[in-house]
Coordinates of C-alpha atoms in Angstrom, one line a residue:
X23 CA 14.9 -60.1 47.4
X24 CA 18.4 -59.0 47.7
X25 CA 20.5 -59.2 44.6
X26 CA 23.6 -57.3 42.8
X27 CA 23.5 -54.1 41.3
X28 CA 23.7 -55.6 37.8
X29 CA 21.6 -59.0 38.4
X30 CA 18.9 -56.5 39.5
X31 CA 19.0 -54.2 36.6
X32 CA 19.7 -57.4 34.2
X33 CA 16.2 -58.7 35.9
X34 CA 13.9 -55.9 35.8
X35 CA 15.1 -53.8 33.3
X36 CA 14.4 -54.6 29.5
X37 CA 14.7 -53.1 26.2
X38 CA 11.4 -50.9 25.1
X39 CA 10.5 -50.5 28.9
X40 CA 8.9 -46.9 30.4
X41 CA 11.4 -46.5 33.3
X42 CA 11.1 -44.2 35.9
X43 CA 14.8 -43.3 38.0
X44 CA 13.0 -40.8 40.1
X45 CA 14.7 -38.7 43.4
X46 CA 14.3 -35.0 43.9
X47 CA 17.8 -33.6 44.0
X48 CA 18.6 -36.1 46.7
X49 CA 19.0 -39.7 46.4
X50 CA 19.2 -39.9 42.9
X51 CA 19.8 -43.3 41.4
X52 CA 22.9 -43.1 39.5
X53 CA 24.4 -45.8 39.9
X54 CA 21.2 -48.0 38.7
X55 CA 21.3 -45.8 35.7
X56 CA 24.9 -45.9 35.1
X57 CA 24.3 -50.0 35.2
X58 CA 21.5 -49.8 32.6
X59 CA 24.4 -47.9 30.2
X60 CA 26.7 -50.3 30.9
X61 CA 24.1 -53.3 29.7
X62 CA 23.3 -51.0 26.6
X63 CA 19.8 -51.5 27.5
X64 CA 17.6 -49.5 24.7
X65 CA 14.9 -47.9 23.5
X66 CA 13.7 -46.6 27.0
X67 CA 10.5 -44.4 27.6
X68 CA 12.4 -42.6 30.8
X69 CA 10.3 -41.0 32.8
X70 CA 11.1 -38.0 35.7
X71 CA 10.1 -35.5 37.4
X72 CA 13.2 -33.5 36.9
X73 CA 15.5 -35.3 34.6
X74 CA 18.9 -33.8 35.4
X75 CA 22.8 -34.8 34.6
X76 CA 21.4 -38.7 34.8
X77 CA 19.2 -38.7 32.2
X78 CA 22.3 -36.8 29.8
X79 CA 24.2 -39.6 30.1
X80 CA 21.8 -42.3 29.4
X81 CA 20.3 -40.0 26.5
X82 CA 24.2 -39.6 25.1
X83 CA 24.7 -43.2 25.6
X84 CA 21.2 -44.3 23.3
X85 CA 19.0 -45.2 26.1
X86 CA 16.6 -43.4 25.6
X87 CA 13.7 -43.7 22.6
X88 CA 11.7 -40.7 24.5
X89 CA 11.2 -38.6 27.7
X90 CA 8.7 -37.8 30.0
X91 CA 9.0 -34.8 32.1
X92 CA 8.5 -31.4 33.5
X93 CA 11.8 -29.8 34.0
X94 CA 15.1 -30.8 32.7
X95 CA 18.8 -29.3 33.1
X96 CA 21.7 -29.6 35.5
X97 CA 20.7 -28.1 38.3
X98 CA 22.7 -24.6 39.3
X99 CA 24.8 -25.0 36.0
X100 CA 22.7 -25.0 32.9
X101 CA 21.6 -27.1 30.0
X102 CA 21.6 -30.8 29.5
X103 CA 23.7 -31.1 26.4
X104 CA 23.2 -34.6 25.5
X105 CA 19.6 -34.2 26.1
X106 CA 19.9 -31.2 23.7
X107 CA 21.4 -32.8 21.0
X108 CA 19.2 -35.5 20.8
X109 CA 16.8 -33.0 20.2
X110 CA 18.1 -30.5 17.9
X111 CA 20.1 -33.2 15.9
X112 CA 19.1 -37.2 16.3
X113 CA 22.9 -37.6 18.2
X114 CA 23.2 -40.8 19.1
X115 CA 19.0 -41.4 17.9
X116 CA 16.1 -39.4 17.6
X117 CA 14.6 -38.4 21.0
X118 CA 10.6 -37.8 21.6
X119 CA 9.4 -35.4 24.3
X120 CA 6.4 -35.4 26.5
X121 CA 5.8 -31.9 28.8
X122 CA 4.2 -31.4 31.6
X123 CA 4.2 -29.3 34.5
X124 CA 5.4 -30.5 38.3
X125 CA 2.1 -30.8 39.3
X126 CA 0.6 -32.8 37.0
X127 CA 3.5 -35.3 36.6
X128 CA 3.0 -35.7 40.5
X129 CA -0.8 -36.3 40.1
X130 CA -0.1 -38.7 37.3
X131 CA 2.3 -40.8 39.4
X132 CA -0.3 -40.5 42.6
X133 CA -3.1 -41.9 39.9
X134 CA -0.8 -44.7 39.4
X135 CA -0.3 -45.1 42.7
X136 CA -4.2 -45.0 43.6
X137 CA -5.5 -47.8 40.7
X138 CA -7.1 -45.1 39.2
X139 CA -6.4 -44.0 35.1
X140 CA -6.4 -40.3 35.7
X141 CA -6.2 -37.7 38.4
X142 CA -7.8 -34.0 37.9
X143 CA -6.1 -30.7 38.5
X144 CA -6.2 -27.2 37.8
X145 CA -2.9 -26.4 37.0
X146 CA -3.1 -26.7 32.9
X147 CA -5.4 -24.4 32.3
X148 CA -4.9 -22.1 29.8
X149 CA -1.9 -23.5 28.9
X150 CA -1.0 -24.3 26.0
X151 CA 0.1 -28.2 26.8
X152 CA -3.9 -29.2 26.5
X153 CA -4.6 -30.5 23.1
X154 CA -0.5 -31.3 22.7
X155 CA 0.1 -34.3 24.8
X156 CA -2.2 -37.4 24.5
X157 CA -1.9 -37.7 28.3
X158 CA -3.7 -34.2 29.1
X159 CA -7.2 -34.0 28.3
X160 CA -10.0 -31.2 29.1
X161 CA -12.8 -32.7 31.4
X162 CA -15.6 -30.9 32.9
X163 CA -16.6 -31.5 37.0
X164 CA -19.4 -33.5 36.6
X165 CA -21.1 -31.7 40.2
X166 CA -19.7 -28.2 39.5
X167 CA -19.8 -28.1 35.6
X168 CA -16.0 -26.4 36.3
X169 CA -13.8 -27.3 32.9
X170 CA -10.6 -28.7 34.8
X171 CA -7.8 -31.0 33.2
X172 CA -7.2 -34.9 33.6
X173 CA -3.8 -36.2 33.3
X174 CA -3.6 -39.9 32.6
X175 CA -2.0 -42.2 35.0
X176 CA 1.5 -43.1 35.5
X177 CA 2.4 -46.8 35.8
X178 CA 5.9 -47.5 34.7
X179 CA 7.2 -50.9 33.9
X180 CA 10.0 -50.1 36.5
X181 CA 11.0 -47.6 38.8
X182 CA 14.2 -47.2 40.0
X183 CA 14.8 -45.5 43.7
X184 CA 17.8 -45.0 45.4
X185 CA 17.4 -45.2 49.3
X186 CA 19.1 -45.0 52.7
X187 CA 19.0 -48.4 54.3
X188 CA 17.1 -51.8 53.8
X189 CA 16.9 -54.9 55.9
X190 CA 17.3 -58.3 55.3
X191 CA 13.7 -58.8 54.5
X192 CA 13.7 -56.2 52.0
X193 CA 12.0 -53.4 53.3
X194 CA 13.4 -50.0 52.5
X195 CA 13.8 -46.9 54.6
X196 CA 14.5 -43.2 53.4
X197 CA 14.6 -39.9 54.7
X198 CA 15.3 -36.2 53.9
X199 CA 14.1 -35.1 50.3
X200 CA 11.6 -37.8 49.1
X201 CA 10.3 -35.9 46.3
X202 CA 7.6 -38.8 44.4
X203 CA 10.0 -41.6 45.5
X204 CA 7.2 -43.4 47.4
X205 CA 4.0 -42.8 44.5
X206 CA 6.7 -43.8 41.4
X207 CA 7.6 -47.1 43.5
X208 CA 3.9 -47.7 44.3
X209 CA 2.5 -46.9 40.3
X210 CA 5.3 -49.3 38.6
X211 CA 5.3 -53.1 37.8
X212 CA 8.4 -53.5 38.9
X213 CA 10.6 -51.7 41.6
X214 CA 14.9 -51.7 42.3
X215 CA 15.8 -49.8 44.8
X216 CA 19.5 -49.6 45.4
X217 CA 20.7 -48.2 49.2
X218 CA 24.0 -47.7 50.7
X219 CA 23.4 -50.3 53.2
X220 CA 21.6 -53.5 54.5
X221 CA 21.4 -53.9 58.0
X222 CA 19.5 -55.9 60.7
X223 CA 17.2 -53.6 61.7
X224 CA 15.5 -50.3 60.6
X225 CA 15.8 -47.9 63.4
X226 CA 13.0 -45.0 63.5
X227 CA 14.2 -42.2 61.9
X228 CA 12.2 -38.4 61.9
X229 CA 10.7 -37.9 58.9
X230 CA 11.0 -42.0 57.4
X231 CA 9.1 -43.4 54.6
X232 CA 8.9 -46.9 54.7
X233 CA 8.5 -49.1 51.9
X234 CA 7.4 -52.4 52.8
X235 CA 8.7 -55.7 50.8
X236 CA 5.7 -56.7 49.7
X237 CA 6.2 -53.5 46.7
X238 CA 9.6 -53.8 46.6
X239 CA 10.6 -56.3 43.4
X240 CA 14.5 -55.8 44.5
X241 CA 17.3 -54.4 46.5
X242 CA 20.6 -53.9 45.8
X243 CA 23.1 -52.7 48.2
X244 CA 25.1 -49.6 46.2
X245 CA 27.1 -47.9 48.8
X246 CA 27.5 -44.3 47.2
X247 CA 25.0 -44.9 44.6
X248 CA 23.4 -41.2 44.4
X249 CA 26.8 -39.6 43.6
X250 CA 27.5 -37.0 42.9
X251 CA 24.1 -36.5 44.3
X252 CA 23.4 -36.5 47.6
X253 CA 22.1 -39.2 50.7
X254 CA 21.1 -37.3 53.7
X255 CA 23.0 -38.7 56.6
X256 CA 25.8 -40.3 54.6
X257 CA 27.3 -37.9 52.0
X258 CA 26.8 -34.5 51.2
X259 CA 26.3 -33.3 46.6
X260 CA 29.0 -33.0 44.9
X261 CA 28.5 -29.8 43.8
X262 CA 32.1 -29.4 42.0
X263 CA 30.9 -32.9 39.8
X264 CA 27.7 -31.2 38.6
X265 CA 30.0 -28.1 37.1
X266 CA 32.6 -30.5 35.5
X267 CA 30.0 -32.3 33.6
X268 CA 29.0 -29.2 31.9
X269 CA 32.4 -29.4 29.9
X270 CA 32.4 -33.0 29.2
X271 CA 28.7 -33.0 27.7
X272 CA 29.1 -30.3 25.6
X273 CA 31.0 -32.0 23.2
X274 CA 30.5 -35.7 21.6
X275 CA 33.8 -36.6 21.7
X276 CA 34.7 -35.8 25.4
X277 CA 31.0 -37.2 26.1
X278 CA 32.2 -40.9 24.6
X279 CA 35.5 -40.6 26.7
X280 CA 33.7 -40.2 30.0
X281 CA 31.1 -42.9 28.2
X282 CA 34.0 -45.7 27.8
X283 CA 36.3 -44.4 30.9
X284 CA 33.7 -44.1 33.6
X285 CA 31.0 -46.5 32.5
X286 CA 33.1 -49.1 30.3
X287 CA 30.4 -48.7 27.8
X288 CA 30.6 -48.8 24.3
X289 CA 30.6 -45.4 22.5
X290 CA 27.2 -45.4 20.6
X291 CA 27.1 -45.2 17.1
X292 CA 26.7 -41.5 14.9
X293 CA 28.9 -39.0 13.4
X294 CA 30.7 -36.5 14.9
X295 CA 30.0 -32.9 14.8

């Protein structure tokens, strides 16, 4: 099904949902998640692999209830400032945190993927994530009797992919960087994809992943929707974009002017510093 941009997020997305936005330094949804501001949709679980300048804004807007990760920051720059202030302060709400490492969010969103509720993995072990997180638990190899770690599966309400190209049918087509694109669309309920264009036909490109319809909840047609990340064969990252929001999240005040002049959202509610 093709729909808008905001008929699509208005659909799929609700208030309370775990919502995965996932691409690995390419493709990045941002104009999905810049939608889901602009609807004031809240108390989101948001879930990523490596929640970057993205998952600022929606956390500085008051998306977000809680996070799910492995790695988070603007990438080359430094910190996420919105990110840390919901942290070390409540601004705009209260954020919870769930850790884990690269690996282990990858297995969890392959579980998901699979039907199964857990994958098994080495990579936790004696670290000191096992007995913190309700989502890692200690389990021993029932052939080997080797103690290794479960992590329980991911299945989001929604995931939200940007892509290349779709055709009229709604199958999706992206190439480059994939990062967990395919596993988080496979694991969710529900799946919006935004691309920069619709076209006839999918022409074979090196390297493809295909997403047939028959997973695919939605498309939406976003020309430019990754900036100021990048969509291989279309635009390059704008690296000069990543740098400039450094400045602009660091304080509340020029954070809600970029909120209401660039989104058109409403500033959300707290004190100042």
């Amino acid at each position: 099904m093709i729909v808008p941009l905001d008929e699509g997020v208005r659909t799929l997305v609700r208030d309370g949902d775990t919502v995965a936005l996932e691409g690995f330094t390419h493709l990045i949804p941002i104009a999905a998640g810049h939608e889901i501001i602009r609807q004031r949709i809240r108390g989101l679980t948001l879930v990523r692999m490596t929640p970057d300048i993205l998952y600022d804004q929606m956390i500085g807007a008051g998306c977000a209830r809680r996070l799910v990760f492995s790695w988070g920051g603007n990438p080359g720059v430094g910190s996420l400032h919105r990110f840390r202030d919901a942290i070390q302060n409540g601004w705009p709400a209260p954020l919870e945190i769930e850790e884990h490492s690269h690996a282990g969010m990858a297995n969890r969103y392959v579980a998901g993927a699979s039907g199964v509720p857990f994958a098994v993995l080495r990579g936790y072990t004696g670290t000191d994530l096992v007995g913190q997180t309700d989502a890692i638990k200690p389990i021993t190899c029932p052939f080997s009797g080797e103690e290794l770690t479960a992590v329980s599966a991911l299945t989001p309400d929604v995931t939200v992919i940007h892509a290349q190209r779709a055709d009229r049918a709604g199958n999706v087509q992206l190439w480059g960087i994939t990062g967990v694109q395919k596993e988080a669309v496979l694991a969710a309920r529900r799946t919006l994809v935004t691309v920069e264009e619709v076209v006839d036909t999918l022409d074979p490109v090196p390297g493809q992943v295909v997403l047939p319809a028959r997973v695919v909840t939605a498309v939406a047609a976003a020309p430019g929707g990754a900036r100021p990340s990048y969509a291989h064969g279309y635009y390059d990252r704008d690296n000069d974009a990543y740098r400039q929001w450094d400045a602009v999240a660091r304080d509340r005040a020029s954070f809600q002017r970029w909120l209401d002049e660039e989104i058109g959202a409403a500033v959300p509610s707290g004190g100042e510093r």
